[in-house]
Amino acid sequence: MKTKKSCLEDESSTKVEDGFEQDEFEPELLTEDREDKKSSSKYVTQVCHLVQGKQGHAMEDYIVAKTMQVDDSELGLYAIFDGHSGRDVAKYLQKHLFDNILNEPDFWTDTKGAIKRAYKTTDDEVLDSIVGSRGGSTAVTAILVDRKKLVVANVGDSRAVICNDGVAKQISVDHEPQKEQETIESKGGFVSKKQGNVPRVDGQLAMARAFGDGRLKEHITSEPDISVEKIDMDTEFIILASDGLWKVMSNQEAVDCIRDIEDAKEAAECLVQEALDRGSTDDISCIVVIFQ
């Protein structure tokens, strides 16, 4: 039996600051689905967990975690949007990015091309609709097709990691300014280290790709890196998380932290608590999808 709820309905799985408008979050949660066996031999359990950071600003992370039927396929849709300099862009992505992807006419025949076009379309919409906003957002999106294939796309430093037989594999790309310095400079920008000795585009943004950031758009891009993974009997789980987790934990450490945990809710909470124990002060968003 399918049951859905907002992860904000359970105080044990989410912490937010007093006064935060919780209805602005719209993640949906499918706790378990053990009756529909037509897609594959894998059952899927998914849970999200979010924690407000200690940096003195409102929660800027938004997530998506839901399943839906499209044509004859079951799709699991998962995403982390880590906003910066405001929440507007991340909130817009939560509401519109997956719709734009699935509305691409050739989504099924040219999935990678469709995702790239939808990312560009959505970024154009962001820049047109959020007038005067200097903010932006990362994005890591994962589309699980019939529990057999996973398509991951990302811009920025939110990350996706898959565990196959106990081994962590990063399936997204951290878009760090120094890695794309030549491209940034070819567009008239520069990379410098100022705050905390962190490389920044034009001395401002600590990532080379992002949605929004209109004032830097000539020097950065929203074009995603995309990877496709087969889900097989060795696939144990995937983790999507914002950099509040990954700044203090390696991919393999995250996998090792939860590999022996069978409950997705407990696994997500364990990862976030471990990040807090290691001193993370940023907002932390985490989605764990377990294959059984």
Tab-separated table of C-alpha atoms in Angstrom:
chain	number	residue	atom	x	y	z
A	1	MET	CA	0.000	0.000	0.000
A	2	LYS	CA	1.355	3.405	-0.938
A	3	THR	CA	1.335	6.119	1.681
A	4	LYS	CA	2.549	9.663	1.177
A	5	LYS	CA	3.287	12.407	3.646
A	6	SER	CA	5.377	15.525	3.866
A	7	CYS	CA	8.611	14.859	5.700
A	8	LEU	CA	7.828	17.984	7.701
A	9	GLU	CA	4.870	16.267	9.330
A	10	ASP	CA	7.241	14.156	11.412
A	11	GLU	CA	9.170	16.250	13.921
A	12	SER	CA	11.628	13.421	14.453
A	13	SER	CA	12.770	13.570	10.832
A	14	THR	CA	13.052	17.331	10.368
A	15	LYS	CA	14.205	20.282	12.425
A	16	VAL	CA	13.430	23.847	11.385
A	17	GLU	CA	13.791	27.188	13.069
A	18	ASP	CA	10.902	28.735	15.003
A	19	GLY	CA	8.652	30.769	12.756
A	20	PHE	CA	9.739	29.087	9.523
A	21	GLU	CA	6.829	28.648	7.156
A	22	GLN	CA	6.760	24.903	6.908
A	23	ASP	CA	4.136	24.809	4.185
A	24	GLU	CA	6.716	26.307	1.833
A	25	PHE	CA	8.358	22.900	1.741
A	26	GLU	CA	6.584	20.468	-0.545
A	27	PRO	CA	8.562	17.217	-0.421
A	28	GLU	CA	6.477	14.080	-0.584
A	29	LEU	CA	7.529	10.806	0.948
A	30	LEU	CA	6.699	7.280	-0.144
A	31	THR	CA	7.459	5.207	2.914
A	32	GLU	CA	7.306	1.799	1.304
A	33	ASP	CA	5.893	0.050	-1.738
A	34	ARG	CA	5.879	-3.693	-1.386
A	35	GLU	CA	2.826	-4.631	-3.419
A	36	ASP	CA	3.735	-3.387	-6.905
A	37	LYS	CA	6.279	-5.912	-8.149
A	38	LYS	CA	5.900	-5.417	-11.898
A	39	SER	CA	8.861	-3.040	-12.311
A	40	SER	CA	11.703	-5.143	-10.905
A	41	SER	CA	12.670	-7.419	-8.041
A	42	LYS	CA	13.808	-4.393	-6.029
A	43	TYR	CA	11.642	-2.748	-3.392
A	44	VAL	CA	12.298	0.912	-2.731
A	45	THR	CA	12.189	2.830	0.541
A	46	GLN	CA	12.930	6.557	0.521
A	47	VAL	CA	13.223	9.145	3.281
A	48	CYS	CA	14.385	12.755	3.519
A	49	HIS	CA	15.856	14.556	6.501
A	50	LEU	CA	16.591	18.280	6.835
A	51	VAL	CA	18.282	20.316	9.547
A	52	GLN	CA	18.538	24.087	9.900
A	53	GLY	CA	22.123	25.331	9.938
A	54	LYS	CA	23.772	27.655	12.444
A	55	GLN	CA	24.779	30.454	10.077
A	56	GLY	CA	22.040	32.895	11.035
A	57	HIS	CA	19.859	32.792	7.942
A	58	ALA	CA	16.571	31.094	7.101
A	59	MET	CA	16.577	27.532	5.805
A	60	GLU	CA	17.524	27.714	2.116
A	61	ASP	CA	17.401	24.011	1.180
A	62	TYR	CA	14.444	22.508	-0.674
A	63	ILE	CA	13.909	18.878	-1.632
A	64	VAL	CA	11.758	16.582	-3.756
A	65	ALA	CA	11.210	12.895	-2.940
A	66	LYS	CA	8.220	11.262	-4.600
A	67	THR	CA	7.091	8.603	-7.057
A	68	MET	CA	4.693	8.963	-9.939
A	69	GLN	CA	3.344	6.997	-12.876
A	70	VAL	CA	4.208	8.423	-16.298
A	71	ASP	CA	2.840	6.545	-19.289
A	72	ASP	CA	3.689	2.907	-18.540
A	73	SER	CA	6.657	3.638	-16.297
A	74	GLU	CA	7.093	4.253	-12.597
A	75	LEU	CA	9.392	7.175	-11.885
A	76	GLY	CA	11.065	8.010	-8.613
A	77	LEU	CA	11.907	11.713	-8.519
A	78	TYR	CA	14.522	12.898	-6.029
A	79	ALA	CA	16.270	16.249	-5.737
A	80	ILE	CA	18.232	18.520	-3.440
A	81	PHE	CA	18.219	22.265	-4.105
A	82	ASP	CA	20.662	24.154	-1.877
A	83	GLY	CA	19.950	27.870	-2.147
A	84	HIS	CA	22.406	30.668	-1.464
A	85	SER	CA	21.823	34.380	-0.839
A	86	GLY	CA	18.144	33.614	-0.366
A	87	ARG	CA	15.670	30.789	-0.877
A	88	ASP	CA	13.738	32.038	-3.941
A	89	VAL	CA	15.676	30.120	-6.578
A	90	ALA	CA	15.689	26.819	-4.680
A	91	LYS	CA	11.970	27.121	-4.036
A	92	TYR	CA	11.300	27.764	-7.737
A	93	LEU	CA	13.345	24.720	-8.734
A	94	GLN	CA	11.423	22.520	-6.316
A	95	LYS	CA	8.164	23.505	-7.956
A	96	HIS	CA	9.151	23.563	-11.622
A	97	LEU	CA	12.336	21.710	-12.601
A	98	PHE	CA	10.944	18.166	-12.742
A	99	ASP	CA	7.827	19.374	-14.574
A	100	ASN	CA	10.023	20.994	-17.192
A	101	ILE	CA	12.105	17.839	-17.554
A	102	LEU	CA	9.105	15.537	-17.961
A	103	ASN	CA	7.385	17.961	-20.337
A	104	GLU	CA	10.265	17.759	-22.794
A	105	PRO	CA	8.768	15.945	-25.835
A	106	ASP	CA	11.790	13.674	-26.307
A	107	PHE	CA	12.321	12.794	-22.650
A	108	TRP	CA	12.058	9.064	-23.384
A	109	THR	CA	14.118	9.027	-26.591
A	110	ASP	CA	16.839	11.552	-25.702
A	111	THR	CA	16.799	11.699	-21.926
A	112	LYS	CA	20.152	13.424	-21.460
A	113	GLY	CA	19.356	16.051	-24.080
A	114	ALA	CA	15.915	16.618	-22.582
A	115	ILE	CA	17.367	17.151	-19.114
A	116	LYS	CA	19.960	19.621	-20.399
A	117	ARG	CA	17.308	21.603	-22.255
A	118	ALA	CA	15.004	21.588	-19.224
A	119	TYR	CA	17.798	22.843	-16.967
A	120	LYS	CA	18.431	25.709	-19.417
A	121	THR	CA	14.710	26.485	-19.747
A	122	THR	CA	14.266	26.521	-15.986
A	123	ASP	CA	17.271	28.758	-15.439
A	124	ASP	CA	15.908	31.199	-18.018
A	125	GLU	CA	12.583	31.178	-16.152
A	126	VAL	CA	14.368	31.799	-12.862
A	127	LEU	CA	16.250	34.780	-14.234
A	128	ASP	CA	13.070	36.206	-15.771
A	129	SER	CA	10.783	35.631	-12.779
A	130	ILE	CA	12.979	36.472	-9.813
A	131	VAL	CA	13.752	40.038	-10.825
A	132	GLY	CA	16.592	41.657	-8.953
A	133	SER	CA	17.412	38.551	-6.949
A	134	ARG	CA	21.108	37.997	-6.483
A	135	GLY	CA	20.531	34.526	-5.145
A	136	GLY	CA	21.005	31.145	-6.731
A	137	SER	CA	20.893	27.425	-6.064
A	138	THR	CA	22.604	24.140	-6.664
A	139	ALA	CA	20.632	21.189	-7.994
A	140	VAL	CA	21.131	17.464	-7.939
A	141	THR	CA	18.262	15.534	-9.503
A	142	ALA	CA	17.823	11.787	-9.752
A	143	ILE	CA	15.183	10.009	-11.817
A	144	LEU	CA	14.672	6.324	-11.043
A	145	VAL	CA	13.001	4.587	-13.989
A	146	ASP	CA	11.077	1.412	-13.146
A	147	ARG	CA	13.570	0.756	-10.337
A	148	LYS	CA	16.049	-0.382	-12.988
A	149	LYS	CA	17.849	2.748	-14.218
A	150	LEU	CA	18.951	5.904	-12.414
A	151	VAL	CA	19.580	9.159	-14.286
A	152	VAL	CA	21.431	11.773	-12.226
A	153	ALA	CA	22.061	15.392	-13.229
A	154	ASN	CA	23.610	18.194	-11.219
A	155	VAL	CA	24.966	21.715	-11.101
A	156	GLY	CA	26.925	22.995	-8.132
A	157	ASP	CA	28.161	21.038	-5.133
A	158	SER	CA	25.150	19.058	-3.934
A	159	ARG	CA	26.106	15.445	-4.465
A	160	ALA	CA	24.744	11.999	-5.304
A	161	VAL	CA	26.478	8.806	-4.179
A	162	ILE	CA	25.490	5.227	-4.948
A	163	CYS	CA	26.478	2.189	-2.888
A	164	ASN	CA	27.157	-0.992	-4.837
A	165	ASP	CA	28.121	-3.977	-2.672
A	166	GLY	CA	29.491	-1.688	0.018
A	167	VAL	CA	31.551	0.511	-2.293
A	168	ALA	CA	30.750	4.217	-2.611
A	169	LYS	CA	30.659	5.741	-6.086
A	170	GLN	CA	30.050	9.433	-6.674
A	171	ILE	CA	27.604	9.843	-9.565
A	172	SER	CA	27.530	13.634	-9.670
A	173	VAL	CA	30.248	16.236	-10.271
A	174	ASP	CA	31.353	18.890	-7.783
A	175	HIS	CA	31.542	22.031	-9.904
A	176	GLU	CA	34.374	23.820	-8.143
A	177	PRO	CA	35.634	27.117	-9.606
A	178	GLN	CA	39.273	26.038	-9.841
A	179	LYS	CA	38.288	23.034	-11.963
A	180	GLU	CA	36.627	25.293	-14.531
A	181	GLN	CA	38.906	28.298	-14.171
A	182	GLU	CA	39.970	28.295	-17.822
A	183	THR	CA	36.357	28.366	-19.017
A	184	ILE	CA	35.420	31.088	-16.533
A	185	GLU	CA	38.363	33.236	-17.600
A	186	SER	CA	37.540	32.721	-21.276
A	187	LYS	CA	34.162	34.351	-20.553
A	188	GLY	CA	35.759	37.363	-18.889
A	189	GLY	CA	35.505	36.197	-15.296
A	190	PHE	CA	38.138	35.269	-12.747
A	191	VAL	CA	38.666	32.893	-9.847
A	192	SER	CA	40.133	34.177	-6.600
A	193	LYS	CA	40.529	33.026	-3.016
A	194	LYS	CA	39.239	35.371	-0.344
A	195	GLN	CA	36.771	34.210	2.296
A	196	GLY	CA	38.218	31.216	4.092
A	197	ASN	CA	40.728	30.630	1.284
A	198	VAL	CA	37.901	29.174	-0.829
A	199	PRO	CA	38.104	29.623	-4.635
A	200	ARG	CA	35.232	31.829	-5.832
A	201	VAL	CA	33.987	32.995	-9.216
A	202	ASP	CA	34.617	36.749	-9.439
A	203	GLY	CA	35.468	36.594	-5.755
A	204	GLN	CA	31.847	35.778	-4.884
A	205	LEU	CA	30.465	32.323	-5.729
A	206	ALA	CA	32.108	29.136	-4.453
A	207	MET	CA	30.879	27.044	-7.396
A	208	ALA	CA	31.266	27.221	-11.163
A	209	ARG	CA	27.728	26.167	-12.069
A	210	ALA	CA	24.409	27.188	-10.539
A	211	PHE	CA	20.849	28.235	-11.223
A	212	GLY	CA	20.169	31.945	-10.884
A	213	ASP	CA	23.024	34.242	-9.838
A	214	GLY	CA	22.063	36.686	-12.559
A	215	ARG	CA	24.954	39.046	-11.877
A	216	LEU	CA	27.437	36.237	-12.552
A	217	LYS	CA	25.594	34.496	-15.367
A	218	GLU	CA	28.025	35.632	-18.054
A	219	HIS	CA	30.743	33.685	-16.261
A	220	ILE	CA	28.900	30.616	-14.952
A	221	THR	CA	26.477	28.108	-16.441
A	222	SER	CA	23.509	25.968	-15.439
A	223	GLU	CA	24.431	23.138	-17.820
A	224	PRO	CA	24.385	19.890	-15.829
A	225	ASP	CA	26.681	16.924	-15.832
A	226	ILE	CA	24.610	13.773	-16.336
A	227	SER	CA	25.284	10.126	-15.519
A	228	VAL	CA	23.242	6.954	-15.932
A	229	GLU	CA	23.496	4.019	-13.537
A	230	LYS	CA	22.007	0.544	-13.811
A	231	ILE	CA	20.233	-0.681	-10.692
A	232	ASP	CA	21.140	-4.328	-10.158
A	233	MET	CA	21.358	-6.855	-7.345
A	234	ASP	CA	24.548	-5.224	-5.997
A	235	THR	CA	22.862	-1.829	-5.635
A	236	GLU	CA	22.116	-1.177	-1.967
A	237	PHE	CA	21.158	2.505	-1.726
A	238	ILE	CA	21.731	6.021	-2.985
A	239	ILE	CA	22.388	9.197	-1.011
A	240	LEU	CA	21.574	12.699	-2.204
A	241	ALA	CA	22.763	15.484	0.077
A	242	SER	CA	23.747	19.127	0.211
A	243	ASP	CA	27.310	20.173	0.946
A	244	GLY	CA	26.478	20.602	4.616
A	245	LEU	CA	26.991	16.834	4.757
A	246	TRP	CA	29.815	16.409	2.256
A	247	LYS	CA	32.042	19.124	3.757
A	248	VAL	CA	32.613	16.905	6.787
A	249	MET	CA	32.232	13.389	5.393
A	250	SER	CA	33.750	11.457	2.492
A	251	ASN	CA	31.622	9.377	0.144
A	252	GLN	CA	32.848	6.108	1.629
A	253	GLU	CA	32.400	7.363	5.186
A	254	ALA	CA	28.774	8.196	4.401
A	255	VAL	CA	28.196	4.748	2.933
A	256	ASP	CA	29.891	3.011	5.853
A	257	CYS	CA	27.833	5.080	8.300
A	258	ILE	CA	24.513	3.650	7.154
A	259	ARG	CA	25.254	0.397	5.341
A	260	ASP	CA	24.063	-1.770	8.222
A	261	ILE	CA	20.862	0.252	8.703
A	262	GLU	CA	17.825	-1.244	6.988
A	263	ASP	CA	15.373	1.557	7.763
A	264	ALA	CA	15.700	4.534	5.395
A	265	LYS	CA	14.416	7.034	7.966
A	266	GLU	CA	16.973	5.918	10.515
A	267	ALA	CA	19.695	5.995	7.847
A	268	ALA	CA	18.942	9.575	6.814
A	269	GLU	CA	18.814	10.724	10.429
A	270	CYS	CA	22.077	8.938	11.171
A	271	LEU	CA	23.888	10.711	8.330
A	272	VAL	CA	22.665	14.139	9.360
A	273	GLN	CA	23.486	13.560	13.030
A	274	GLU	CA	26.970	12.360	12.106
A	275	ALA	CA	27.532	15.530	10.067
A	276	LEU	CA	26.408	17.648	13.023
A	277	ASP	CA	28.675	15.714	15.375
A	278	ARG	CA	31.563	16.468	13.013
A	279	GLY	CA	30.890	20.173	13.270
A	280	SER	CA	28.814	21.003	10.202
A	281	THR	CA	27.151	24.412	10.604
A	282	ASP	CA	25.480	24.669	7.185
A	283	ASP	CA	21.914	23.654	6.316
A	284	ILE	CA	21.851	19.902	5.738
A	285	SER	CA	19.449	18.157	3.382
A	286	CYS	CA	19.678	14.423	2.845
A	287	ILE	CA	17.659	11.843	0.904
A	288	VAL	CA	18.322	8.128	1.287
A	289	VAL	CA	16.777	5.655	-1.156
A	290	ILE	CA	17.221	2.027	-0.117
A	291	PHE	CA	16.822	-0.885	-2.542
A	292	GLN	CA	15.743	-4.158	-0.974
